[in-house]
Coordinates of C-alpha atoms in Angstrom, one line a residue:
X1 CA 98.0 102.3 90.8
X2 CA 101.1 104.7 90.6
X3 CA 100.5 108.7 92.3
X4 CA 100.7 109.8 88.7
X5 CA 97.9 107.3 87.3
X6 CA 95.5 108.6 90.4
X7 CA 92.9 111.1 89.3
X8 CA 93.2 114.8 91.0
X9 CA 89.9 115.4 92.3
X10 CA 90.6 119.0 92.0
X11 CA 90.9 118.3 88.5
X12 CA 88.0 116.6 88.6
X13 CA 85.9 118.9 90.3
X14 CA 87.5 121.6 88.4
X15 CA 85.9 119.9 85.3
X16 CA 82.8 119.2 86.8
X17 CA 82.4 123.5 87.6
X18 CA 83.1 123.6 83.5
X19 CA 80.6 121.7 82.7
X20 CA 77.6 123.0 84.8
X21 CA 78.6 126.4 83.9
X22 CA 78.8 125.8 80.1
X23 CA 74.8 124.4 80.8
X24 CA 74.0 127.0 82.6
X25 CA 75.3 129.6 79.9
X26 CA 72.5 131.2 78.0
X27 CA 72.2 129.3 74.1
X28 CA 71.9 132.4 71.2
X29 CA 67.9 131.3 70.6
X30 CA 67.2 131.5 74.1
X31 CA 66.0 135.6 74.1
X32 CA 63.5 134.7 70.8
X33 CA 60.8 133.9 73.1
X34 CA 61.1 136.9 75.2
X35 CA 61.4 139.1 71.9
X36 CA 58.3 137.2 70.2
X37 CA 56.1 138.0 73.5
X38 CA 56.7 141.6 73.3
X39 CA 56.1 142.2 69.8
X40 CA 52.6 140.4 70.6
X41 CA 52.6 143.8 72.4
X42 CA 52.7 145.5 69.1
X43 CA 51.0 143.6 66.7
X44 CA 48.0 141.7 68.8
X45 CA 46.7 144.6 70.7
X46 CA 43.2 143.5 70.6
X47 CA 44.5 140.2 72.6
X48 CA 46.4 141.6 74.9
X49 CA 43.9 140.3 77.9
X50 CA 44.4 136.8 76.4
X51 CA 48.2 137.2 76.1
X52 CA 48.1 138.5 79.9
X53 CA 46.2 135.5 80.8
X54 CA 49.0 133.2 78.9
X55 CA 51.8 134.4 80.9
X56 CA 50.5 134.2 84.0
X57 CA 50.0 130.3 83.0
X58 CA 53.4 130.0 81.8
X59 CA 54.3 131.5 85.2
X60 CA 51.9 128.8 87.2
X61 CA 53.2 125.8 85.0
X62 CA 57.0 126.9 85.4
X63 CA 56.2 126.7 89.1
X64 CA 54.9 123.2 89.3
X65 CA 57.6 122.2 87.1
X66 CA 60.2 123.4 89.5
X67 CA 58.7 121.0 92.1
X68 CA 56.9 117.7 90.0
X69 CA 59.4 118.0 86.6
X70 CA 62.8 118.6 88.7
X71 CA 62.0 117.2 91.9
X72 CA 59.7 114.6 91.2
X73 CA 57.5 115.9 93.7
X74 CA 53.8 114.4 92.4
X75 CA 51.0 117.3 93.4
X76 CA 47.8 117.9 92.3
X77 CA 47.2 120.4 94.8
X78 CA 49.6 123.5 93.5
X79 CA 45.9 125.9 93.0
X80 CA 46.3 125.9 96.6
X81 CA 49.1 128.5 96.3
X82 CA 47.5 129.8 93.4
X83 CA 45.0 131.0 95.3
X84 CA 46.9 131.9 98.7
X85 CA 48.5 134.3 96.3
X86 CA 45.5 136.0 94.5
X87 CA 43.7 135.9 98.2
X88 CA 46.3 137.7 99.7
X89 CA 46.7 140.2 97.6
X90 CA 42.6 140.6 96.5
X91 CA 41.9 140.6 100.6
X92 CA 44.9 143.5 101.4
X93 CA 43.4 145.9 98.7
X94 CA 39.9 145.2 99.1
X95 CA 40.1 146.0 102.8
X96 CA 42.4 149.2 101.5
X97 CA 45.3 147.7 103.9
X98 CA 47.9 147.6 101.0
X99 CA 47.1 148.3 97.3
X100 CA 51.0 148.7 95.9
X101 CA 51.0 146.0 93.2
X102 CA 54.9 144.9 93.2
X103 CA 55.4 144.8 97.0
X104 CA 51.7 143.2 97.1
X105 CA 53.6 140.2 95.1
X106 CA 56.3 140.1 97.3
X107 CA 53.9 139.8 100.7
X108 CA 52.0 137.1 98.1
X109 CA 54.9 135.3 97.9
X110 CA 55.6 135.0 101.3
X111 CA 52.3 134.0 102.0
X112 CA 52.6 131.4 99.6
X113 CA 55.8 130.3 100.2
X114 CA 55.0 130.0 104.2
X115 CA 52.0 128.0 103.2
X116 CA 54.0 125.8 100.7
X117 CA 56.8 125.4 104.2
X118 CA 53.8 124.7 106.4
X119 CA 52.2 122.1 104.2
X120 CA 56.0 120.8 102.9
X121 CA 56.8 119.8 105.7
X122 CA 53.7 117.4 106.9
X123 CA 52.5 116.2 103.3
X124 CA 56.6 115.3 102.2
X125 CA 56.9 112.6 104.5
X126 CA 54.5 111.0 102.2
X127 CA 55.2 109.6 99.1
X128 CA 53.5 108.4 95.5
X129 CA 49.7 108.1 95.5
X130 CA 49.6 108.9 99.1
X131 CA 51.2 112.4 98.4
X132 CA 49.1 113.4 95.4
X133 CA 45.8 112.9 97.5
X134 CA 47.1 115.0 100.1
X135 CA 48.0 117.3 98.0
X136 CA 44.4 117.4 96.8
X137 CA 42.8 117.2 100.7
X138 CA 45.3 120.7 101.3
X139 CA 43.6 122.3 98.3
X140 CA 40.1 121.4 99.3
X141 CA 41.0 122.6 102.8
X142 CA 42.0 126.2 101.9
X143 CA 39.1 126.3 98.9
X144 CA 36.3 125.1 102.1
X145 CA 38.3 128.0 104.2
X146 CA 37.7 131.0 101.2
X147 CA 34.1 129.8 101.4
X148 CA 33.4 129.6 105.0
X149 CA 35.2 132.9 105.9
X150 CA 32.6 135.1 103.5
X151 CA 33.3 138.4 105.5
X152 CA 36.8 138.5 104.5
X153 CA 36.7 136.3 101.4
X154 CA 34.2 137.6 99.8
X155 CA 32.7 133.6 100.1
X156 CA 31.2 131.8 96.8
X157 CA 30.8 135.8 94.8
X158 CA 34.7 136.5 96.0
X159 CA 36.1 139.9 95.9
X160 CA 35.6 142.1 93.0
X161 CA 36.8 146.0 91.7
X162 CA 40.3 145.5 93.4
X163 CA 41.5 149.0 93.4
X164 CA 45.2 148.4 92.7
X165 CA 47.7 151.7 92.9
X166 CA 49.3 152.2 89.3
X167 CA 53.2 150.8 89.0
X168 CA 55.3 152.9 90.3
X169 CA 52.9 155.7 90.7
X170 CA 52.4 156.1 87.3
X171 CA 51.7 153.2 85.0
X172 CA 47.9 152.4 85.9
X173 CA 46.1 149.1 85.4
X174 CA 43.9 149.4 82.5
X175 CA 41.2 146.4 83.2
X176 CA 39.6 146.6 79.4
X177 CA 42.5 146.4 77.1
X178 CA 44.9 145.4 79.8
X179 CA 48.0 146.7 77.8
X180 CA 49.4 147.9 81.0
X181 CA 49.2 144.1 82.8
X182 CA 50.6 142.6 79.6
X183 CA 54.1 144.8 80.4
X184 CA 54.0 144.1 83.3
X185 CA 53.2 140.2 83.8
X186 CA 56.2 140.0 80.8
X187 CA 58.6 141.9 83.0
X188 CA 57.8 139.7 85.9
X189 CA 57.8 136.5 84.5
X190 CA 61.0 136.9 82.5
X191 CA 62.6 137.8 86.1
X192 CA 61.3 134.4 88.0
X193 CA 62.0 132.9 84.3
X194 CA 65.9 133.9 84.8
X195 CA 65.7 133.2 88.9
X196 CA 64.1 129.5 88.6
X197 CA 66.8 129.2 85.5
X198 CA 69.6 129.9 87.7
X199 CA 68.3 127.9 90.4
X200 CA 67.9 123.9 88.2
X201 CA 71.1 124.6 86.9
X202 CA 73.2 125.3 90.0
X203 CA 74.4 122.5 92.5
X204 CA 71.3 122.9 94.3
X205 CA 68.8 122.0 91.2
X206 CA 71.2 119.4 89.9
X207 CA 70.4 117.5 93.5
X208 CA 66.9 117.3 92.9
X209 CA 67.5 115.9 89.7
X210 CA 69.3 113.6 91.9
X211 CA 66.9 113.0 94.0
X212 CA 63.6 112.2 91.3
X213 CA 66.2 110.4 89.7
X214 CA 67.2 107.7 92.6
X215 CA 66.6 109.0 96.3
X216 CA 68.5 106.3 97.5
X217 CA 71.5 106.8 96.3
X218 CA 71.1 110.5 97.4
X219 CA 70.2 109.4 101.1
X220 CA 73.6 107.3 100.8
X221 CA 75.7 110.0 99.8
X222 CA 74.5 111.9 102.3
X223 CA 72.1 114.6 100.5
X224 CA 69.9 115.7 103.2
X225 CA 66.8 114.7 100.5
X226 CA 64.0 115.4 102.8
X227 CA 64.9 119.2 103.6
X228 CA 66.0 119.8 99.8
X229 CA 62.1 118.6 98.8
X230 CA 60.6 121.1 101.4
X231 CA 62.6 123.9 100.2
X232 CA 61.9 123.0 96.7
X233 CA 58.5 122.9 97.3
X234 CA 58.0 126.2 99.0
X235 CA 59.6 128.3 96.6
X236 CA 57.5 126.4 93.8
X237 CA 54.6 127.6 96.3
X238 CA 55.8 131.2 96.3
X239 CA 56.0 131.2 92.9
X240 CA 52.6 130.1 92.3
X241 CA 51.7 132.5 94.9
X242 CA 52.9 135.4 92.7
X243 CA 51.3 134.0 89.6
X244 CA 48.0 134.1 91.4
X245 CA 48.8 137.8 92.6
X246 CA 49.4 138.8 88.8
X247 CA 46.0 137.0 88.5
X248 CA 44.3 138.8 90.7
X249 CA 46.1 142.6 90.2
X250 CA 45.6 142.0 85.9
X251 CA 41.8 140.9 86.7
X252 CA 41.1 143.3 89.7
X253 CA 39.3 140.2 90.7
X254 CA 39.6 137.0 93.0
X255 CA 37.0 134.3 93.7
X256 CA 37.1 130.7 94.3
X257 CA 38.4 129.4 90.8
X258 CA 41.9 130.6 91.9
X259 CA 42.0 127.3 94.1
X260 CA 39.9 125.0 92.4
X261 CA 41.1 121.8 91.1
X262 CA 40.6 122.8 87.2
X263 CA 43.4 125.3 87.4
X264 CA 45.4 122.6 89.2
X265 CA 44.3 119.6 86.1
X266 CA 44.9 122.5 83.6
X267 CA 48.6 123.4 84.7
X268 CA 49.4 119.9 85.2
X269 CA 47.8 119.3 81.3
X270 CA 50.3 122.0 80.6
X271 CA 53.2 120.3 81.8
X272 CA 52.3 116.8 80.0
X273 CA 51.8 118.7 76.4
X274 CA 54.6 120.9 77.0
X275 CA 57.2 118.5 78.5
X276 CA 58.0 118.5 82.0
X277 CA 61.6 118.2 83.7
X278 CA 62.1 121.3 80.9
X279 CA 62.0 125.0 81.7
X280 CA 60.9 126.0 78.1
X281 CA 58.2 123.1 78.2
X282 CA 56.0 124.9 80.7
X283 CA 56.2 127.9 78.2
X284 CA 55.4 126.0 75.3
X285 CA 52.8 123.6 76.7
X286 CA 50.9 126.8 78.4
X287 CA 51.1 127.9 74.6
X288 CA 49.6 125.2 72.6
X289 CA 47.1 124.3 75.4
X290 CA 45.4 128.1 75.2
X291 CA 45.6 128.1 71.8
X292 CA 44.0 125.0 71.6
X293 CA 41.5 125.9 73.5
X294 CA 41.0 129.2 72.1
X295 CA 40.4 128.1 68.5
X296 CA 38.9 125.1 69.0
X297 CA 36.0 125.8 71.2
X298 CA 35.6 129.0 68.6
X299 CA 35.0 126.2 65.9
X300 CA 33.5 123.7 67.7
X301 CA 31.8 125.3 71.2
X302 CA 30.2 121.9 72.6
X303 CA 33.2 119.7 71.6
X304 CA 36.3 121.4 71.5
X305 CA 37.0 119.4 75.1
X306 CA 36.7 116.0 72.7
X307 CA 39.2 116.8 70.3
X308 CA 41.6 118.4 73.2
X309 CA 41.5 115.1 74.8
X310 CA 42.4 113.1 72.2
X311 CA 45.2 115.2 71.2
X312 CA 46.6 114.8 74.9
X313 CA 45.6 111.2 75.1
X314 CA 47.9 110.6 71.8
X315 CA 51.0 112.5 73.4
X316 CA 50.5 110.7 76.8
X317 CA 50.8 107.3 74.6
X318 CA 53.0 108.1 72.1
X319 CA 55.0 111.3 72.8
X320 CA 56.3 110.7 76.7
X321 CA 58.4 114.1 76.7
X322 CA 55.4 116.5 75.3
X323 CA 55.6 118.4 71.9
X324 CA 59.6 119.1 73.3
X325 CA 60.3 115.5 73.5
X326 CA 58.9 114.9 69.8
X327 CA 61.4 117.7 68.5
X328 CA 64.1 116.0 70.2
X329 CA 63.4 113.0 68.2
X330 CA 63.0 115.0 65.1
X331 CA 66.5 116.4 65.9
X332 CA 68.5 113.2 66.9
X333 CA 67.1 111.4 63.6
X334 CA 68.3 114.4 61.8
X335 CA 71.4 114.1 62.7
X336 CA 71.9 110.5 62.7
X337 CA 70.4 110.7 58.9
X338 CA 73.6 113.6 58.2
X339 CA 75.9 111.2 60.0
X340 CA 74.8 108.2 57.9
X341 CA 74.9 110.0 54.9
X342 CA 77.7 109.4 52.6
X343 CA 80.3 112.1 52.0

């Protein structure tokens, strides 16, 4: 091959750059969501608690997504930060040690995050079925610990009447109609929404594609895969962490449901309606799941489970890529059926 037929790799890489950034570049339907959440401000002020309460799901989903739908890191342990997060913050203001509600995410975060290291970095060497009941043990362990330590915990009746400082000194928490939390869950979650955006479509988040994708061939390229899935999984932990914070600040309330393993089944049920693998799946899987749930067990109170479970039965068998994946079919026949079409 002559120098002129051999391809420039600064070409190539240059072209490589184009690509990821045209990905990463925000589409024109992408701020409809964000717009649609805050006129539910405006026009659903009676359900303002319930739309509180679906944001900081969408929060918790988007954070086991980073680590099980881009990493391919199987958990069912994630209420385990969850709860690290509403604990830390529900034990700092019931003991009056620190009752500022955005640093008090920030130190839950941390908390989280160090937890999600700690753990990351023991449970990772594991793999498959192995992993996913360890994940569950690490859970367990932390739920056992809130019990045990009762003084400080609050134990089995958990810590109630949080009293939380108002935002910024002046916006302050209003635990009945909860139209201050709603605000402010929005404004944080759009802000991890743009971070953990930023962060799957970089060079770092295109590696743990990589590496659910085929972990050998990233340990023979020389991806150091191990420390990339402990990293991973400690900011999905912080994440969590803060979701459990905006939990516990919105509720003024913690107890031990915060790291038991229905909030852990729930978020992963999330991420199989939704889509996982899928930013916007979290948001619309945490959607359809509480609305679901909301309506049906108002029609039907001792069966609304039944019909839940079949409808996630039938997507688990027939819709592998959640309500997302079945409008990406509905798209590509579209427009195979405009291509076929004759002119």
């Amino acid at each position: 091959m002559s120098a002129t037929q051999m391809p420039d790799s600064n070409t190539s890489d240059a072209l490589a750059a184009r690509i990821l950034a045209r990905r990463h570049r925000f589409q024109w339907w992408e701020p409809l969501p964000w717009l649609l959440a805050l006129g539910f401000y405006f026009v659903f002020p009676r359900y303002l608690g319930f739309g509180t309460e679906l944001l900081i799901t969408v929060l918790f989903a988007i954070s086991l997504d980073l680590a099980l739908g881009y990493a391919g890191i199987i958990t069912l342990g994630h209420a385990a930060f969850f709860g690290a997060g509403a604990y830390t913050v529900g034990i700092l203001a019931k003991h009056e040690i620190w009752t500022e509600p955005i640093s008090g995410l920030v130190i839950a975060a941390i908390v989280a995050g160090a937890v999600g290291l700690l753990s990351g970095l023991v449970l990772l060497r594991t793999t498959g079925l192995t992993l996913l009941m360890l994940t569950l043990c690490t859970m367990g362990l932390l739920e056992e610990t809130a019990n045990m330590a009762s003084e400080v915990t609050g134990g089995f009746d958990g810590l109630d009447s949080l009293p939380i400082k108002p935002i910024f000194g002046t916006f302050e928490f209003d635990v009945l109609y909860s139209s201050t939390q709603y605000l402010y869950v929005l404004g944080v979650l759009l802000v991890c929404f743009i971070f953990v955006r930023t962060l799957v479509y970089s060079p770092y988040g295109h590696s743990l594609t990589g590496i659910r994708e085929n972990t050998l061939r990233m340990h023979a390229i020389g991806a150091p895969v191990r420390m990339r899935l402990v990293t991973c999984y400690a900011i999905s932990a912080a994440l969590a962490g803060v979701a459990g914070a905006l939990w516990a600040q919105a509720n003024a309330y913690v107890n031990l449901s915060t790291l038991g393993l229905d909030r852990a089944a729930t978020v992963m049920i999330i991420l199989v309606l939704g889509g996982y693998g899928r930013l916007y799946g979290s948001i619309v899987g945490a959607i359809a799941y509480m609305a679901l749930s909301h309506f049906l067990s108002k029609a039907y109170p001792t069966a609304w489970q039944l019909g839940l479970g079949v409808l996630l039965v039938a997507i688990a068998l027939f819709a592998r890529g959640g309500i997302l994946g079945i409008a990406d079919q509905i798209r590509s026949r579209l427009g195979r059926a405009k291509e076929q079409k004759p002119s």
